[in-house]
Coordinates of C-alpha atoms in Angstrom, one line a residue:
X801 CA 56.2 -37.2 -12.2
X802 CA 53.8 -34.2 -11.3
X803 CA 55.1 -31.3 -9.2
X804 CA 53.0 -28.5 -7.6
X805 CA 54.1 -25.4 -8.0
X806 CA 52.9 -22.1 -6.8
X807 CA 51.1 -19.7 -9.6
X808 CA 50.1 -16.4 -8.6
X809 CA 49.1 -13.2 -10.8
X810 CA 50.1 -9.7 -10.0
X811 CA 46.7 -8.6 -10.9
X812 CA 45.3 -10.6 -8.0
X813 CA 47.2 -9.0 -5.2
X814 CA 49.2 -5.9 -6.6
X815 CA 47.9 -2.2 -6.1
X816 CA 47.9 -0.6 -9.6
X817 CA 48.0 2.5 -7.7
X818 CA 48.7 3.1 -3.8
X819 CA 45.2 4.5 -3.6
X820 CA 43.6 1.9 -4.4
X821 CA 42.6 -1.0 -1.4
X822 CA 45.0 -3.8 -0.8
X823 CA 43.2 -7.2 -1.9
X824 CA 43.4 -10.2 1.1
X825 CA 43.0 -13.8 -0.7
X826 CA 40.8 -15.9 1.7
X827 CA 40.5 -19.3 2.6
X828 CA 36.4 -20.5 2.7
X829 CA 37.2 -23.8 4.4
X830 CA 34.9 -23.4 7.6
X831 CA 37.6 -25.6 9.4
X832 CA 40.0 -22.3 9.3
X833 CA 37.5 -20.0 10.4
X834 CA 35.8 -21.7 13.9
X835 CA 34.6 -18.3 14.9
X836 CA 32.6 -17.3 12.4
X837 CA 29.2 -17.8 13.6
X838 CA 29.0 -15.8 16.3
X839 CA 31.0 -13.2 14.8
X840 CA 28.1 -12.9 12.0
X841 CA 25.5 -13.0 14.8
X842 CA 27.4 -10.0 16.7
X843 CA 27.1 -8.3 13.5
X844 CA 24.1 -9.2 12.8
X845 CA 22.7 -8.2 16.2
X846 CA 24.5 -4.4 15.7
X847 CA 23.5 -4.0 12.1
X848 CA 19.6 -4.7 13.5
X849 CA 20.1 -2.3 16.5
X850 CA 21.5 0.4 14.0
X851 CA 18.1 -0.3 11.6
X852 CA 16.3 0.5 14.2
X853 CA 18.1 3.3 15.6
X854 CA 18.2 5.3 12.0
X855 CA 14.7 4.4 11.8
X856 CA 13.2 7.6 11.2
X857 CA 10.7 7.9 8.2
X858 CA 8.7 11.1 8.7
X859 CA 10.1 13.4 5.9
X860 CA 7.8 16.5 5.6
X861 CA 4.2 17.7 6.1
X862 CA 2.5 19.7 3.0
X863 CA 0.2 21.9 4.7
X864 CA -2.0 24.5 3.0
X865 CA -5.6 22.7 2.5
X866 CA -8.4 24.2 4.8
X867 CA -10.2 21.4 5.3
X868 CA -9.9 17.2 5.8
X869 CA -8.1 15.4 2.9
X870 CA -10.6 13.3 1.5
X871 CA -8.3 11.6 -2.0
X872 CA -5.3 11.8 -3.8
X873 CA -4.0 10.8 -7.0
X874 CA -0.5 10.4 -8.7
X875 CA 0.6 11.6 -12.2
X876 CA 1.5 9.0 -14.0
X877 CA 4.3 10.4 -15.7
X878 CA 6.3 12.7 -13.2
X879 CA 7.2 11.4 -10.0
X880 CA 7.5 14.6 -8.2
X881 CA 3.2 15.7 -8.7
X882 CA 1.1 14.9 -6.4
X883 CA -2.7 15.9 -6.8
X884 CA -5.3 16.2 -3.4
X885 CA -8.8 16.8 -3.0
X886 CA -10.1 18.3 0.3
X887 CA -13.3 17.8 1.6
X888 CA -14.5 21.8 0.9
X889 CA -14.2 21.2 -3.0
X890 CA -10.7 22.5 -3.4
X891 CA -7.9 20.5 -5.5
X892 CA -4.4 21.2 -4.8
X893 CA -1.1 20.2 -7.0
X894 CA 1.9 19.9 -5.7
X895 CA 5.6 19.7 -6.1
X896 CA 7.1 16.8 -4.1
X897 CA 11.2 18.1 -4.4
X898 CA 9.9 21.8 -3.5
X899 CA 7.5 20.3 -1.1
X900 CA 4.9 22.9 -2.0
X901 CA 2.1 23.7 -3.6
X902 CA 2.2 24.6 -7.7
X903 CA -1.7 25.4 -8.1
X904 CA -5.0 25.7 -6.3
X905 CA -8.5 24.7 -8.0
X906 CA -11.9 25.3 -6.3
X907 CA -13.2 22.5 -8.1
X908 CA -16.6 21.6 -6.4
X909 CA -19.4 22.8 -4.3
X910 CA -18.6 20.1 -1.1
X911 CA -16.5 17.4 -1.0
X912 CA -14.0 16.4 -3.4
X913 CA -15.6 12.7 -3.3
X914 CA -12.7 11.1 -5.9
X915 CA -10.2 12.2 -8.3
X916 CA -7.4 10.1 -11.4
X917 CA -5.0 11.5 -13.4
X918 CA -5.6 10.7 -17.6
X919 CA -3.1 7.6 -18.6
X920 CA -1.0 10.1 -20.8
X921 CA -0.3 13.0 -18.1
X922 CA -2.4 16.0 -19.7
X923 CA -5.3 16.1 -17.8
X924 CA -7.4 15.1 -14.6
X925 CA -10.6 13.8 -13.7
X926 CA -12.5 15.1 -10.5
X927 CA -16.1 14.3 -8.7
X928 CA -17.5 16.0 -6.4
X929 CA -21.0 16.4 -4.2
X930 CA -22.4 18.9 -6.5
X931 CA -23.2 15.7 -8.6
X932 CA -20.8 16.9 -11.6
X933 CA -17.7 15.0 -13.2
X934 CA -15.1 18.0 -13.8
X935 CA -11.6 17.2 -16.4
X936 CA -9.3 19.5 -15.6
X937 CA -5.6 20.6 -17.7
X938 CA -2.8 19.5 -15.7
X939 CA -0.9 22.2 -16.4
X940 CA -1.5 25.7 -15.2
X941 CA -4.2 28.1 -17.0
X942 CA -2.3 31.3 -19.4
X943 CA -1.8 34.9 -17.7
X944 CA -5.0 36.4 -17.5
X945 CA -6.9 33.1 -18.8
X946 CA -9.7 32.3 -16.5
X947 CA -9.1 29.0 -14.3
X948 CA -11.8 26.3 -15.9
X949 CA -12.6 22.6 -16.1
X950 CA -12.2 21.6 -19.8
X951 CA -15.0 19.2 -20.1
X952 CA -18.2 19.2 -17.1
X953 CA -20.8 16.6 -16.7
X954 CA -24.2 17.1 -14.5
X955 CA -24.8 13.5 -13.4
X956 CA -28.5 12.5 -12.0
X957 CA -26.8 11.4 -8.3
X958 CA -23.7 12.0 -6.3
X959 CA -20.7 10.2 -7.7
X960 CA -18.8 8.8 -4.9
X961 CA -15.6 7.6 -6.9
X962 CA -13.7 7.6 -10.1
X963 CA -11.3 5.8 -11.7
X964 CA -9.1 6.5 -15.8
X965 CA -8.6 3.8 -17.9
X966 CA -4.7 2.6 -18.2
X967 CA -4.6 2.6 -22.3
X968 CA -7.8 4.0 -23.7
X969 CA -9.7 7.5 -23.5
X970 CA -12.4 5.9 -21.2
X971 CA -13.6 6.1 -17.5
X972 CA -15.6 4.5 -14.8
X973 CA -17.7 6.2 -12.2
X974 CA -19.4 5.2 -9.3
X975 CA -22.5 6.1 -7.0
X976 CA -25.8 4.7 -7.7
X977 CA -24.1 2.3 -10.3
X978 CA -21.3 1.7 -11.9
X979 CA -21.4 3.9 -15.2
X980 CA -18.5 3.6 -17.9
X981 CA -17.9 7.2 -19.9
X982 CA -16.3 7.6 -23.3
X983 CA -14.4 11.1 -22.5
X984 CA -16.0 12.6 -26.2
X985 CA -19.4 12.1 -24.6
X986 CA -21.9 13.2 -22.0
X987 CA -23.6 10.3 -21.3
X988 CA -21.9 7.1 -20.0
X989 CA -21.5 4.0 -22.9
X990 CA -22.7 1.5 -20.3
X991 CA -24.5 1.5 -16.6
X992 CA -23.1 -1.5 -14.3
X993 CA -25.4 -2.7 -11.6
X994 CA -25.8 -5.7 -9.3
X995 CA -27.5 -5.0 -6.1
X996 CA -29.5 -1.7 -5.2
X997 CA -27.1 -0.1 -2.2
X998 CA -24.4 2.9 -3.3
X999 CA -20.8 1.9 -4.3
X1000 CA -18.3 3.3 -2.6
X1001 CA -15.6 3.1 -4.9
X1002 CA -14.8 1.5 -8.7
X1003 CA -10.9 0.3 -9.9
X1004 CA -9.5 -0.4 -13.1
X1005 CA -7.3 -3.4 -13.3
X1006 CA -3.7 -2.4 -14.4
X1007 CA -2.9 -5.2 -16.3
X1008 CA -6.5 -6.8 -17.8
X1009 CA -7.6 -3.2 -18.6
X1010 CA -11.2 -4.0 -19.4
X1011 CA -11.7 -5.3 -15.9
X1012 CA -13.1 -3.4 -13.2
X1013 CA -14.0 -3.8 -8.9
X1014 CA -16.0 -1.9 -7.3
X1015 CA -17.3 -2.0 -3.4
X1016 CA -21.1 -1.5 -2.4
X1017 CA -22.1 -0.4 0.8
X1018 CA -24.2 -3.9 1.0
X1019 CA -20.8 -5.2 2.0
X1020 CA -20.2 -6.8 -1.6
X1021 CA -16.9 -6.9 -3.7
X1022 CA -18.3 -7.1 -7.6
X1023 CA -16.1 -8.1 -10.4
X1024 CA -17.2 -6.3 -13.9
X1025 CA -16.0 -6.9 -17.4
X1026 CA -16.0 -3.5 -19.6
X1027 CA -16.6 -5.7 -22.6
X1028 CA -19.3 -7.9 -21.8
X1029 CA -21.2 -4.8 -20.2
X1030 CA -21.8 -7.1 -17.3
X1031 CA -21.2 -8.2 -13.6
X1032 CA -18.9 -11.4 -13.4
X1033 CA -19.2 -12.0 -9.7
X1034 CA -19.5 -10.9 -6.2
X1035 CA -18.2 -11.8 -3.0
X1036 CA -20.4 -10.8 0.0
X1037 CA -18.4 -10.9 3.3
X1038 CA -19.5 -10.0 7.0
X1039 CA -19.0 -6.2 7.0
X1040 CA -18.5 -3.4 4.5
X1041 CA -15.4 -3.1 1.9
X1042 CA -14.1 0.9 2.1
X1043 CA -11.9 0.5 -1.3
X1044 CA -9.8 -2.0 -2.8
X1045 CA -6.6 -1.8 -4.7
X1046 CA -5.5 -4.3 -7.3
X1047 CA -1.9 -5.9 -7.7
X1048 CA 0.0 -4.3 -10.2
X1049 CA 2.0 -7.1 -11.0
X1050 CA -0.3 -10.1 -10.7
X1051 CA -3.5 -9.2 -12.7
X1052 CA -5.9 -12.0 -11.0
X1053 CA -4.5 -10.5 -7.4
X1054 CA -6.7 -7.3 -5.5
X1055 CA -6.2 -6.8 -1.4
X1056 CA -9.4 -5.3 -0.1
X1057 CA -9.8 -2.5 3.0
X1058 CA -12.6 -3.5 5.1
X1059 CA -14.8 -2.5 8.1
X1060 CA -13.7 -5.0 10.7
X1061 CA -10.3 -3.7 11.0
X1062 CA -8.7 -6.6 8.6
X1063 CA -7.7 -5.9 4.6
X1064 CA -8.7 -9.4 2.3
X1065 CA -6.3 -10.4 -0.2
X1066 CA -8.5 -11.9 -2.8
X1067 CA -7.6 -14.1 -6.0
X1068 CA -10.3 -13.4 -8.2
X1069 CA -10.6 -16.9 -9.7
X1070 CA -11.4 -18.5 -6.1
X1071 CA -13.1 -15.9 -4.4
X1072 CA -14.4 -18.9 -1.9
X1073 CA -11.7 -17.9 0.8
X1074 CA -9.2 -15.0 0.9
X1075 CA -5.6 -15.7 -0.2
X1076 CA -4.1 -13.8 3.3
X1077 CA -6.0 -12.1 5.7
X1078 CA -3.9 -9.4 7.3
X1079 CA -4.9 -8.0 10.6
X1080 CA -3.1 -5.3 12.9
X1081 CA -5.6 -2.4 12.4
X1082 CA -7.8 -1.4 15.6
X1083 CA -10.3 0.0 13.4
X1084 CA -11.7 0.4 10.5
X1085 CA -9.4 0.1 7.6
X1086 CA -10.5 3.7 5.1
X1087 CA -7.5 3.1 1.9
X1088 CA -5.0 0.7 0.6
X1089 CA -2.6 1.1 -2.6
X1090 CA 0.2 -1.3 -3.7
X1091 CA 3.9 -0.9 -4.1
X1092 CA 4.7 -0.6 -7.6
X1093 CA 6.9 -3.9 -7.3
X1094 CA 3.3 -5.8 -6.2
X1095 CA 5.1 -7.4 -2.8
X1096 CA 3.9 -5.1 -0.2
X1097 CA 1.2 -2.6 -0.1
X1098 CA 0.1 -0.1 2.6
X1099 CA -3.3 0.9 4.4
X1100 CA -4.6 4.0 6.1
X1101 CA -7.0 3.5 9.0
X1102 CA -9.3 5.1 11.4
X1103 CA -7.0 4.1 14.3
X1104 CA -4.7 7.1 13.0
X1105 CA -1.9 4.8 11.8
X1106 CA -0.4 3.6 8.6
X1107 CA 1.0 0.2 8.1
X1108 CA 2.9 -1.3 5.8
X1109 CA 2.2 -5.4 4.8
X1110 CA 4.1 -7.6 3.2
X1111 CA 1.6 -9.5 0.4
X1112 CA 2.0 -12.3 1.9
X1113 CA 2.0 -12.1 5.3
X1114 CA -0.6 -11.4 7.8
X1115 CA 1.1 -9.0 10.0
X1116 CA 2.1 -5.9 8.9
X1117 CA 6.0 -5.2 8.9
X1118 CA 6.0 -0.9 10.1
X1119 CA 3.5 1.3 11.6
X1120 CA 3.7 4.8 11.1
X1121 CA 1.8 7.7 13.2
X1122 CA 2.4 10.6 14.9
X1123 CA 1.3 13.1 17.6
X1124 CA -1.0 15.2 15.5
X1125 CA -2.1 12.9 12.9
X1126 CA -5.9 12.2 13.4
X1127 CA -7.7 9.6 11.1
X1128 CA -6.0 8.9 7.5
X1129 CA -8.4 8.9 5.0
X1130 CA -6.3 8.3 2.1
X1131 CA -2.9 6.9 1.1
X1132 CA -0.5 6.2 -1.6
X1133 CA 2.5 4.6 -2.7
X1134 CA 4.8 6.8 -5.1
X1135 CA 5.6 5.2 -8.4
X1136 CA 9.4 5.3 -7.6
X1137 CA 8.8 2.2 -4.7
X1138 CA 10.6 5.3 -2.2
X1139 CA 7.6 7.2 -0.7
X1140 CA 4.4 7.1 0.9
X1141 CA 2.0 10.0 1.0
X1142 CA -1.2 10.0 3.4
X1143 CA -4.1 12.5 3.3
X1144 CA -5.8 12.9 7.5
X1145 CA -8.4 14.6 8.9
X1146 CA -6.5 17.4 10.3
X1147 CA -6.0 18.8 6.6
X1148 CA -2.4 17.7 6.4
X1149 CA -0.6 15.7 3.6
X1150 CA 2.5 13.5 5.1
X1151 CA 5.2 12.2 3.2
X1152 CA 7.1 9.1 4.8
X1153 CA 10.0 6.9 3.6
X1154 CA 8.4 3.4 1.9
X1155 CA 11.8 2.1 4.2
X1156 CA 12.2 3.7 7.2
X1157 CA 15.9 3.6 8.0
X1158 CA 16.6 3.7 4.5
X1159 CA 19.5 6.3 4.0
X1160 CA 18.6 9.1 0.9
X1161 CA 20.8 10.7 -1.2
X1162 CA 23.4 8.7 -3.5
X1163 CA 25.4 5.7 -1.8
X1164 CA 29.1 5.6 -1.9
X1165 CA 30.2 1.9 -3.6
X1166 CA 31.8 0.9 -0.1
X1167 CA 28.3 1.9 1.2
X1168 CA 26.1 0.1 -0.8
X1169 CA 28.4 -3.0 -0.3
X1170 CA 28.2 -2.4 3.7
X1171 CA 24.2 -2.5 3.2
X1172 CA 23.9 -5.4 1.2
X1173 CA 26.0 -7.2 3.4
X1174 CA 24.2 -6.4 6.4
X1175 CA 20.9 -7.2 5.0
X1176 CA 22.0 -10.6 4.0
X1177 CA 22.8 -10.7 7.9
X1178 CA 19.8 -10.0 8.9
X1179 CA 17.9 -12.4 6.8
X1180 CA 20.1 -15.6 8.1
X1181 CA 19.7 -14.4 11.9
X1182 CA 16.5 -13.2 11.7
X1183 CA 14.6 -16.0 13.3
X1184 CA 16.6 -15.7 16.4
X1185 CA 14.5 -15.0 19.2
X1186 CA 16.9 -11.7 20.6
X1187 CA 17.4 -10.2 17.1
X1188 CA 13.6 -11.0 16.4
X1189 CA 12.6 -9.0 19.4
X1190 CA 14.6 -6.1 18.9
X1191 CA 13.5 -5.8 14.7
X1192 CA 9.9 -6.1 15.4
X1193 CA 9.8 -3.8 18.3
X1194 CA 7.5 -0.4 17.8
X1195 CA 6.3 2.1 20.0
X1196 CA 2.8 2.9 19.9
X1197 CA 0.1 5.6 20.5
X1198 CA -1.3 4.8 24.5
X1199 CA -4.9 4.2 22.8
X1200 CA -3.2 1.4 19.9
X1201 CA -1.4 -0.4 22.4
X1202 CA -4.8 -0.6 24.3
X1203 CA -6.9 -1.2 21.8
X1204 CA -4.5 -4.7 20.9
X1205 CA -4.9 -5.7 24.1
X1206 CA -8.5 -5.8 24.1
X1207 CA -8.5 -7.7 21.0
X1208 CA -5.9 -10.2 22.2
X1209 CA -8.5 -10.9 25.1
X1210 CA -11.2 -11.0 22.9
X1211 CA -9.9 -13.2 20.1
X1212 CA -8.5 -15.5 23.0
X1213 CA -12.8 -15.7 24.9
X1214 CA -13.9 -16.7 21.6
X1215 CA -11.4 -19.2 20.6
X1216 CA -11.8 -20.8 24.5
X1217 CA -15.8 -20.7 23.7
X1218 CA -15.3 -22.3 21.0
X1219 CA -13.0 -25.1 22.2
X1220 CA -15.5 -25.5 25.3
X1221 CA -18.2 -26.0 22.7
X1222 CA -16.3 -28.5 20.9
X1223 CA -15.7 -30.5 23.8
X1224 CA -19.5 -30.7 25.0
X1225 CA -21.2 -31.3 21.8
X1226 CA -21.2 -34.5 19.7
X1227 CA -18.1 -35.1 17.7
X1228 CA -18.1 -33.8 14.3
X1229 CA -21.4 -31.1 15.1
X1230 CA -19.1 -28.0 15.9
X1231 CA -16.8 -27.8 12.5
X1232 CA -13.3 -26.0 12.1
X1233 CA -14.0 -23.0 10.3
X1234 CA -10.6 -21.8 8.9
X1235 CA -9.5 -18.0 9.7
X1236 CA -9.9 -17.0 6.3
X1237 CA -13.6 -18.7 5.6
X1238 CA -15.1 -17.1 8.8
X1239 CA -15.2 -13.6 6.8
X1240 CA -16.7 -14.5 3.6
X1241 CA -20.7 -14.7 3.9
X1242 CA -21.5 -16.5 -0.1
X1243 CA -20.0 -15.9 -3.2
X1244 CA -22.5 -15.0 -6.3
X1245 CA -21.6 -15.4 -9.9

């Protein structure tokens, strides 16, 4: 004969200390608990309104450049520098925890048309108008030792861009061509060139080092490899690419900022189609850099906004402006997946939270358990239509909000046309061109 007999342990229910929280056994049978539903949706409902309500991601402006902020670039080995390039030839370095400026360079005669930081930290690469390539020391000159570049290169044209190698002691410029520099020498180890326009701006690929992209004003995308000395391939799409930024967890991945508002998430094996196309933007689209986790990435624009997109999706997930902010030309994701930092035209440098209701500061245990919890709430409810509403919800600059509407009306005439067409032609002689075909003209190789 079996008999049941009640086992419990101490440790399971007894206070070691009357400090500490009592523990409450619970029953997970959903018959004992009928409630429990809409008690998760109430929850759920307050922890979105509260997201929303703490959402507040402007941090600090760093103010001190005289003119529009034309680049940035991050050290690769302290999260707290920051480097800027204004468009009267000055470079500025600052101190993200101080929030100020550590060092002022007049660098170039002009614009400061693109600047990197070396892989290993100790120096930094500038190019300017005055058709010179300038490496600078990262850290501050001596007392009484005179403030200049350790290496200068007179080029033949205006470089417009430049990017470091991630592992070796080699970098790629851009302007008339594409030309790759060894950092001993004064003339460049190899000269890239497909096409006869200017390039706006060359990338190294963070993970297949010797791989480069680079964007032409002749609205192409072309693909080089460092080794071969020579162009893989290029997509050509309907209006010019300002910059593109490559994945820095999926090598084959790079998510391009283009003209007509919408930034192209490209897999460079099938460059027949885009993987996502992700459109929001009201105009054109000047910067993009990734997240250091690859699964989002955020884009500056001429519309005087900032979004942030998931990789995947096609909408963007936050838009960030303010009152005074006037067109971003540059932006970047801090290597610490916390902050972004955007460069404008009214000389100021913003630093935004990466999350914007995202509390700072260390997390009590209790806290951190409260967040999880009410994250995973959010993420079961979040299809439902009232909590939807309220988490996508953003107010928006007068001239934005306008601006969408046109384009809703717009996109809605032509798809009507196109429908009308379809209906009065023969069957079969009006196709269905996919969204993300329309914007690519051919694909060269």
């Amino acid at each position: 004969m079996r008999v049941k007999v009640l086992s419990r342990n101490p440790d399971d229910y007894v206070r070691e200390t009357k400090l500490d929280l009592q523990r409450v056994p619970r029953n997970y049978d959903p018959v004992l608990h009928p409630f429990e539903v809409p008690r998760e949706y109430t929850r759920a409902m307050n922890a979105t309104k509260l997201e929303r309500l703490f959402a507040k991601p402007f941090l600090s402006s760093l103010d001190g450049h005289r003119d529009g902020v034309n680049c940035m670039a991050k050290h690769p080995k302290s999260l707290s520098t920051v480097l800027s390039g204004a468009c009267d030839g000055e470079v500025k370095i600052w101190n993200l925890t101080k929030r100020q400026c550590v060092r002022t360079i007049q660098a170039h005669e002009g614009f400061v048309r693109g600047m990197c930081a070396r892989f290993c930290g100790t120096s930094f690469f500038t190019v300017g108008d005055d058709k010179t390539v300038k490496q600078w020391k990262m850290e501050s000159p001596e007392y009484g030792e005179e403030e200049e570049p350790i290496h200068t290169i007179l080029g033949k044209t205006v470089y417009t861009g430049i990017d470091h190698h991630w592992k070796e002691a080699v970098f790629a410029t851009c302007g008339h061509q594409v030309d790759i520099w060894d950092e001993q020498r004064t003339s460049p180890m190899c000269s890239l060139t497909w096409g006869f326009d200017s390039i706006s701006s060359v990338k190294f690929n963070p993970i297949e080092t010797y791989l480069l992209g680079s964007c032409a004003s002749d609205r192409n995308i072309v693909l080089y490899d460092m080794r071969k000395s020579t162009p893989l391939k290029k997509v050509i799409l309907n209006m010019r690419t300002n910059t593109l930024c490559w994945n820095p967890m999926e090598a084959f991945i790079f998510t391009a900022a283009n003209e007509d508002y919408n930034l192209y998430t490209f897999d460079m094996r099938y460059l027949e189609s885009p993987v996502m196309v992700h459109m929001d933007h009201v105009s054109a689209v000047l910067d993009v850099d990734y997240s250091p986790t690859g699964k989002e990435f955020v884009s500056a624009s001429f519309d005087k906004s900032v979004r942030i997109f998931p990789a995947d999706k096609g909408h963007s997930r936050e838009v960030y402006h303010t009152k005074r902010m006037q067109h971003v030309i540059t932006v970047k994701w801090t290597s610490d997946n916390k902050y972004i930092l955007c460069g404008s035209d009214e000389m100021n440098i913003r630093l935004w939270k990466a999350n914007a209701s995202e509390k700072l500061g260390v997390l009590a245990p209790r806290e951190k358990a409260a967040m999880n919890y009410n994250q995973k709430l959010k993420e079961k409810f979040q299809y439902h239509p009232k909590i939807r509403r309220i988490a996508q919800h953003r107010h928006l600059p007068k001239s934005i909000f306008g601006q969408i509407k046109e384009q809703r009306i717009m996109r809605e005439a032509r798809r009507r046309k196109e429908l009308n067409r379809r209906k009065h032609s023969k069957p079969g002689s009006v196709p269905f061109v996919s969204e993300r075909k329309k914007h690519v003209v051919a694909v060269v190789k």
